[in-house]
Coordinates of C-alpha atoms and ligand atoms in Angstrom, one line a residue:
X838 CA 92.4 136.0 78.0
X839 CA 89.6 138.4 78.9
X840 CA 91.6 139.6 81.9
X841 CA 94.5 140.3 79.6
X842 CA 92.3 142.2 77.2
X843 CA 90.9 144.2 80.1
X844 CA 94.4 145.0 81.2
X845 CA 95.2 146.3 77.6
X846 CA 97.8 143.6 77.0
X847 CA 96.1 142.1 73.9
X848 CA 95.1 143.9 70.6
X849 CA 94.5 140.9 68.4
X850 CA 92.8 137.4 68.9
X851 CA 93.7 134.6 66.4
X852 CA 91.9 131.3 66.4
X853 CA 92.1 128.3 64.0
X854 CA 88.4 128.4 63.3
X855 CA 85.4 130.1 64.8
X856 CA 84.4 127.0 66.8
X857 CA 87.6 127.4 68.8
X858 CA 86.2 130.7 70.2
X859 CA 83.1 128.9 71.3
X860 CA 80.1 126.9 70.0
X861 CA 77.5 129.1 71.6
X862 CA 76.2 131.5 68.9
X863 CA 74.9 134.0 71.4
X864 CA 78.3 134.3 73.1
X865 CA 80.2 134.4 69.7
X866 CA 77.9 137.2 68.6
X867 CA 78.6 139.2 71.7
X868 CA 82.3 138.9 71.2
X869 CA 82.6 139.5 67.5
X870 CA 80.0 142.2 67.3
X871 CA 80.3 144.0 70.6
X872 CA 83.2 143.1 72.9
X873 CA 86.0 143.0 70.4
X874 CA 85.1 146.2 68.5
X875 CA 84.5 148.0 71.8
X876 CA 88.0 147.0 73.0
X877 CA 89.5 147.7 69.6
X878 CA 90.6 144.0 69.2
X879 CA 91.3 142.6 65.8
X880 CA 89.8 139.1 65.4
X881 CA 91.1 136.5 63.0
X882 CA 89.7 133.0 62.4
X883 CA 92.1 131.4 59.9
X884 CA 90.2 128.5 58.4
X885 CA 86.9 130.5 58.3
X886 CA 88.6 133.4 56.5
X887 CA 87.5 136.0 59.0
X888 CA 89.6 139.1 59.7
X889 CA 87.8 142.1 61.2
X890 CA 90.5 144.5 60.1
X891 CA 90.4 143.3 56.5
X892 CA 87.6 145.2 54.8
X893 CA 87.7 143.1 51.6
X894 CA 86.5 140.1 53.5
X895 CA 82.8 139.9 54.1
X896 CA 82.0 139.6 57.9
X897 CA 78.3 139.1 57.4
X898 CA 78.6 135.3 57.5
X899 CA 80.1 135.1 61.0
X900 CA 76.6 134.7 62.7
X901 CA 75.6 131.9 60.4
X902 CA 78.9 130.0 60.9
X903 CA 78.5 130.4 64.6
X904 CA 74.9 129.1 64.4
X905 CA 76.1 126.0 62.5
X906 CA 78.8 125.3 65.1
X907 CA 76.1 125.7 67.7
X908 CA 73.9 123.1 65.9
X909 CA 76.8 120.8 65.7
X910 CA 77.4 121.0 69.5
X911 CA 73.7 120.4 70.2
X912 CA 73.7 117.3 67.9
X913 CA 76.8 115.8 69.6
X914 CA 75.3 116.5 73.0
X915 CA 72.1 114.6 72.0
X916 CA 74.1 111.6 70.7
X917 CA 76.1 111.4 73.9
X918 CA 73.0 111.6 76.0
X919 CA 71.4 108.8 74.0
X920 CA 74.4 106.6 74.5
X921 CA 74.5 107.3 78.2
X922 CA 70.8 106.5 78.5
X923 CA 71.2 103.1 76.9
X924 CA 74.2 102.3 79.1
X925 CA 72.2 103.3 82.2
X926 CA 69.2 101.2 81.1
X927 CA 71.6 98.2 80.7
X928 CA 72.7 98.7 84.3
X929 CA 76.2 99.9 83.3
X930 CA 77.9 102.4 85.6
X931 CA 78.8 105.6 83.7
X932 CA 79.9 108.0 86.4
X933 CA 83.4 109.5 86.1
X934 CA 84.4 108.1 89.5
X935 CA 83.2 104.9 91.4
X936 CA 81.3 105.7 94.5
X937 CA 83.2 105.5 97.8
X938 CA 83.6 101.8 98.8
X939 CA 83.9 100.7 95.1
X940 CA 86.3 100.9 92.3
X941 CA 85.9 100.5 88.6
X942 CA 86.6 97.0 87.3
X943 CA 90.0 97.0 85.4
X944 CA 88.5 94.8 82.7
X945 CA 85.2 96.8 82.3
X946 CA 85.0 100.5 83.3
X947 CA 81.2 100.3 83.4
X948 CA 81.2 97.7 86.1
X949 CA 81.9 98.2 89.9
X950 CA 83.9 96.0 92.1
X951 CA 84.4 96.3 95.9
X952 CA 87.4 98.3 97.2
X953 CA 88.5 96.5 100.3
X954 CA 89.7 99.4 102.5
X955 CA 86.9 101.8 101.9
X956 CA 84.1 99.2 101.8
X957 CA 85.1 98.3 105.4
X958 CA 84.4 101.9 106.4
X959 CA 81.0 101.7 104.7
X960 CA 80.2 98.5 106.6
X961 CA 81.2 100.1 109.9
X962 CA 79.0 103.1 109.2
X963 CA 76.0 101.0 108.7
X964 CA 76.8 98.8 111.7
X965 CA 77.3 101.8 114.1
X966 CA 74.1 103.4 112.9
X967 CA 72.2 100.2 113.5
X968 CA 73.7 100.0 116.9
X969 CA 72.0 103.3 117.7
X970 CA 74.8 105.8 117.2
X971 CA 73.8 109.1 115.6
X972 CA 75.2 110.4 112.3
X973 CA 77.2 113.2 113.9
X974 CA 79.0 111.0 116.4
X975 CA 79.8 108.5 113.6
X976 CA 81.4 111.4 111.6
X977 CA 83.3 112.5 114.7
X978 CA 84.6 109.0 115.3
X979 CA 85.9 108.7 111.8
X980 CA 87.5 112.1 112.0
X981 CA 89.1 111.2 115.3
X982 CA 90.6 108.0 113.8
X983 CA 92.0 110.1 110.9
X984 CA 90.0 108.2 108.2
X985 CA 90.0 110.3 105.0
X986 CA 86.5 111.5 104.0
X987 CA 85.2 110.3 100.6
X988 CA 86.1 113.7 99.0
X989 CA 89.6 113.6 100.4
X990 CA 90.0 109.9 99.4
X991 CA 88.9 110.7 95.9
X992 CA 91.4 113.5 95.6
X993 CA 94.2 111.2 96.9
X994 CA 93.5 108.4 94.5
X995 CA 92.2 110.1 91.3
X996 CA 92.9 113.2 89.2
X997 CA 89.8 114.7 90.8
X998 CA 90.4 118.1 92.5
X999 CA 87.9 120.2 94.3
X1000 CA 88.8 123.4 96.0
X1001 CA 85.3 123.6 97.5
X1002 CA 86.0 120.7 99.9
X1003 CA 85.9 122.8 103.0
X1004 CA 87.9 121.0 105.7
X1005 CA 87.9 117.6 104.1
X1006 CA 86.3 116.1 107.2
X1007 CA 83.4 113.6 107.6
X1008 CA 80.1 115.4 108.3
X1009 CA 76.7 114.3 109.3
X1010 CA 75.7 114.8 105.6
X1011 CA 78.5 112.5 104.3
X1012 CA 77.2 109.8 106.6
X1013 CA 73.6 110.4 105.6
X1014 CA 74.6 110.2 101.9
X1015 CA 76.3 106.9 102.4
X1016 CA 73.5 105.4 104.5
X1017 CA 70.9 106.3 101.8
X1018 CA 72.9 105.2 98.8
X1019 CA 71.4 102.2 97.2
X1020 CA 74.6 101.3 95.4
X1021 CA 75.8 99.7 98.6
X1022 CA 73.0 97.2 98.3
X1023 CA 74.1 96.1 94.9
X1024 CA 71.7 98.3 92.8
X1025 CA 72.8 101.0 90.5
X1026 CA 70.8 104.2 90.8
X1027 CA 71.6 106.7 88.1
X1028 CA 70.0 109.7 86.3
X1029 CA 69.4 111.5 89.6
X1030 CA 70.4 114.8 88.1
X1031 CA 70.6 116.3 84.6
X1032 CA 72.3 119.2 83.0
X1033 CA 69.9 122.1 82.2
X1034 CA 71.0 122.0 78.6
X1035 CA 74.1 121.5 76.4
X1036 CA 75.3 125.1 77.1
X1037 CA 74.8 125.1 80.8
X1038 CA 76.6 122.7 83.0
X1039 CA 74.4 123.4 86.1
X1040 CA 72.7 120.3 87.3
X1041 CA 69.1 120.0 88.3
X1042 CA 67.6 117.3 90.5
X1043 CA 65.3 114.7 89.0
X1044 CA 62.4 113.4 91.0
X1045 CA 62.9 110.0 92.6
X1046 CA 60.3 108.2 90.4
X1047 CA 62.3 109.0 87.3
X1048 CA 65.7 107.6 88.5
X1049 CA 67.0 104.7 86.6
X1050 CA 67.4 101.8 89.1
X1051 CA 68.9 98.5 88.0
X1052 CA 69.1 95.7 90.6
X1053 CA 72.0 93.3 91.3
X1054 CA 74.4 95.0 88.9
X1055 CA 77.4 94.5 91.2
X1056 CA 78.4 92.8 94.5
X1057 CA 76.6 94.5 97.4
X1058 CA 78.6 95.8 100.5
X1059 CA 75.4 95.8 102.6
X1060 CA 72.7 93.2 102.6
X1061 CA 69.5 94.5 100.9
X1062 CA 67.2 93.8 103.9
X1063 CA 69.6 95.7 106.2
X1064 CA 69.7 98.6 103.7
X1065 CA 65.9 98.7 103.7
X1066 CA 65.8 98.7 107.5
X1067 CA 68.2 101.6 107.6
X1068 CA 66.0 103.5 105.2
X1069 CA 63.0 103.2 107.5
X1070 CA 65.2 104.4 110.4
X1071 CA 66.3 107.4 108.4
X1072 CA 62.7 108.3 107.3
X1073 CA 61.5 108.3 110.9
X1074 CA 64.3 110.5 112.0
X1075 CA 63.9 113.0 109.3
X1076 CA 60.2 113.4 110.1
X1077 CA 61.1 114.2 113.7
X1078 CA 63.9 116.6 112.9
X1079 CA 61.8 118.5 110.3
X1080 CA 59.4 119.5 113.1
X1081 CA 62.2 120.6 115.4
X1082 CA 65.0 122.2 113.5
X1083 CA 63.1 125.0 111.7
X1084 CA 64.3 128.3 113.1
X1085 CA 63.5 131.9 112.2
X1086 CA 67.1 132.8 111.6
X1087 CA 68.3 129.4 110.4
X1088 CA 70.9 129.6 107.6
X1089 CA 71.2 133.4 107.9
X1090 CA 73.9 133.8 110.6
X1091 CA 77.6 133.1 110.4
X1092 CA 80.4 132.8 112.9
X1093 CA 82.5 136.0 113.1
X1094 CA 85.7 134.0 113.6
X1095 CA 85.6 131.2 111.1
X1096 CA 82.7 132.1 108.8
X1097 CA 80.8 128.8 109.4
X1098 CA 77.1 129.0 109.8
X1099 CA 75.6 129.2 113.3
X1100 CA 73.4 126.4 114.4
X1101 CA 70.5 126.5 116.8
X1102 CA 70.2 124.2 119.8
X1103 CA 67.7 124.2 122.6
X1104 CA 69.3 124.3 126.1
X1105 CA 67.8 122.5 129.1
X1106 CA 65.4 125.4 129.8
X1107 CA 64.1 125.0 126.2
X1108 CA 65.5 128.3 125.0
X1109 CA 67.4 128.5 121.7
X1110 CA 71.1 129.1 121.8
X1111 CA 73.4 129.7 118.9
X1112 CA 76.6 127.8 118.4
X1113 CA 79.4 127.9 115.8
X1114 CA 78.7 124.9 113.5
X1115 CA 82.3 124.2 113.1
X1116 CA 82.5 123.7 116.8
X1117 CA 79.4 121.5 117.0
X1118 CA 80.5 119.3 114.0
X1119 CA 84.2 119.1 114.3
X1120 CA 85.1 120.5 117.7
X1121 CA 87.1 123.2 116.1
X1122 CA 86.9 127.1 116.3
X1123 CA 85.2 127.8 119.7
X1124 CA 81.7 127.4 121.1
X1125 CA 80.6 131.1 120.7
X1126 CA 77.4 130.5 122.6
X1127 CA 74.9 133.3 122.1
X1128 CA 71.3 133.6 123.2
X1129 CA 68.6 133.7 120.5
X1130 CA 66.6 136.5 122.1
X1131 CA 69.7 138.8 122.3
X1132 CA 70.4 138.1 118.7
X1133 CA 66.8 138.7 117.6
X1134 CA 66.9 142.1 119.4
X1135 CA 70.0 143.2 117.5
X1136 CA 68.7 142.1 114.1
X1137 CA 65.3 143.5 114.5
X1138 CA 66.6 146.9 115.8
X1139 CA 69.0 147.0 112.8
X1140 CA 66.2 146.2 110.4
X1141 CA 63.8 148.7 111.9
X1142 CA 66.5 151.4 111.7
X1143 CA 67.0 150.5 108.1
X1144 CA 63.3 150.6 107.3
X1145 CA 62.8 153.9 109.1
X1146 CA 65.6 155.5 107.2
X1147 CA 64.3 154.2 103.9
X1148 CA 61.2 156.1 102.9
X1149 CA 58.7 153.9 101.0
X1150 CA 60.6 150.7 101.8
X1151 CA 58.2 148.5 100.0
X1152 CA 59.0 150.1 96.6
X1153 CA 62.6 150.4 97.5
X1154 CA 63.1 146.7 98.2
X1155 CA 61.9 145.9 94.7
X1156 CA 64.3 148.3 93.1
X1157 CA 67.6 147.5 94.7
X1158 CA 69.9 146.8 91.8
X1159 CA 71.1 143.2 91.6
X1160 CA 74.8 144.1 91.6
X1161 CA 74.4 146.4 94.7
X1162 CA 73.2 145.2 98.0
X1163 CA 72.3 141.9 96.5
X1164 CA 73.0 139.9 99.6
X1165 CA 71.3 142.4 101.7
X1166 CA 68.2 142.2 99.5
X1167 CA 68.1 138.4 99.7
X1168 CA 68.6 138.6 103.4
X1169 CA 65.6 140.9 103.9
X1170 CA 63.4 138.9 101.5
X1171 CA 64.2 135.7 103.4
X1172 CA 63.5 137.5 106.7
X1173 CA 60.1 138.6 105.4
X1174 CA 59.3 135.1 104.1
X1175 CA 60.3 133.5 107.4
X1176 CA 58.4 136.0 109.5
X1177 CA 55.3 135.3 107.4
X1178 CA 55.8 131.6 107.8
X1179 CA 56.2 131.8 111.5
X1180 CA 53.2 134.2 111.8
X1181 CA 51.1 131.7 109.8
X1182 CA 52.1 129.0 112.1
X1183 CA 51.5 131.1 115.2
X1184 CA 54.7 129.9 116.8
X1185 CA 56.2 133.4 117.1
X1186 CA 54.5 136.7 117.4
X1187 CA 56.5 139.8 116.4
X1188 CA 55.4 143.2 115.3
X1189 CA 58.2 143.6 112.8
X1190 CA 56.2 142.6 109.8
X1191 CA 53.9 145.6 110.3
X1192 CA 56.8 147.8 110.0
X1193 CA 57.7 146.3 106.6
X1194 CA 54.3 147.2 105.2
X1195 CA 54.1 150.7 106.8
X1196 CA 54.8 153.5 104.4
Ligands
ZN358 ZN1 83.5 129.6 114.3

């Protein structure tokens, strides 16, 4: 609708009542008091007796009505939350979709039962990992056999659609999520995330000690002792990789051909090389091998030129408007933070930071 208003195709908006326009009183206020008048749009809410073109009708009550609608939404949200909380405490599954390997019980949608095909895949993943295969090669093996990844499987069998599913393939992360999901040991873990509030659907992570864990709520796919053993294996591995994988430019460089992030590997000499992550994970795109020191030279030269051509850089980087150069600003801030981090840890010595602070 907004797009049509912007294109000048609409001059009047009619709704049944104000709550149809939205329940957020700040948003409603913006539309009725600023946006519609600015765009010369007539606004009519039939049941609430609102018509912005009719001067005989008092418009002053719009904000109060909007506020009441907002209270109503908040109250409903609280009640739903309370009912979810009780269900979780009783060990009932309340997710929209059963986790990969399970399906919802036809007789009770809050109970999980084993799904034969996908649970076999889960068992294989645990078995291969216990036999010493790493997560990347397990993912590759499943991709080679043409097994649909959990996201693809979900889209094939439910109404769930997600355009963000990049290539629909198994990744190291998918395997890790499965290996560390306690649901497979017969215990339901819920309440891992929560919405910021009833107006904002963004989720924030909840610390592990506040998760709601209920044991033996459904039939396990993996024996609990096996699951526990796999957790110790995973913890040992993550401690090792945390020390190794940190790189100055990690997460900042992308493949020019396919847009995937570049990963850093050490070659036999111990030097870092960059490779396209789509190649390393899925064997697609191409290797695009590039030496770290060459890449550093290019970036630091570009940054130094930028700083040189920007008088009083320090002030400047605080004033770049958010809509312009936003990515660039984030990039530079990340660079500064990373350089500071590496200098503190004495693993890399570069003079670039001095240039940032020079006038
Ligand atoms: Zn690529």
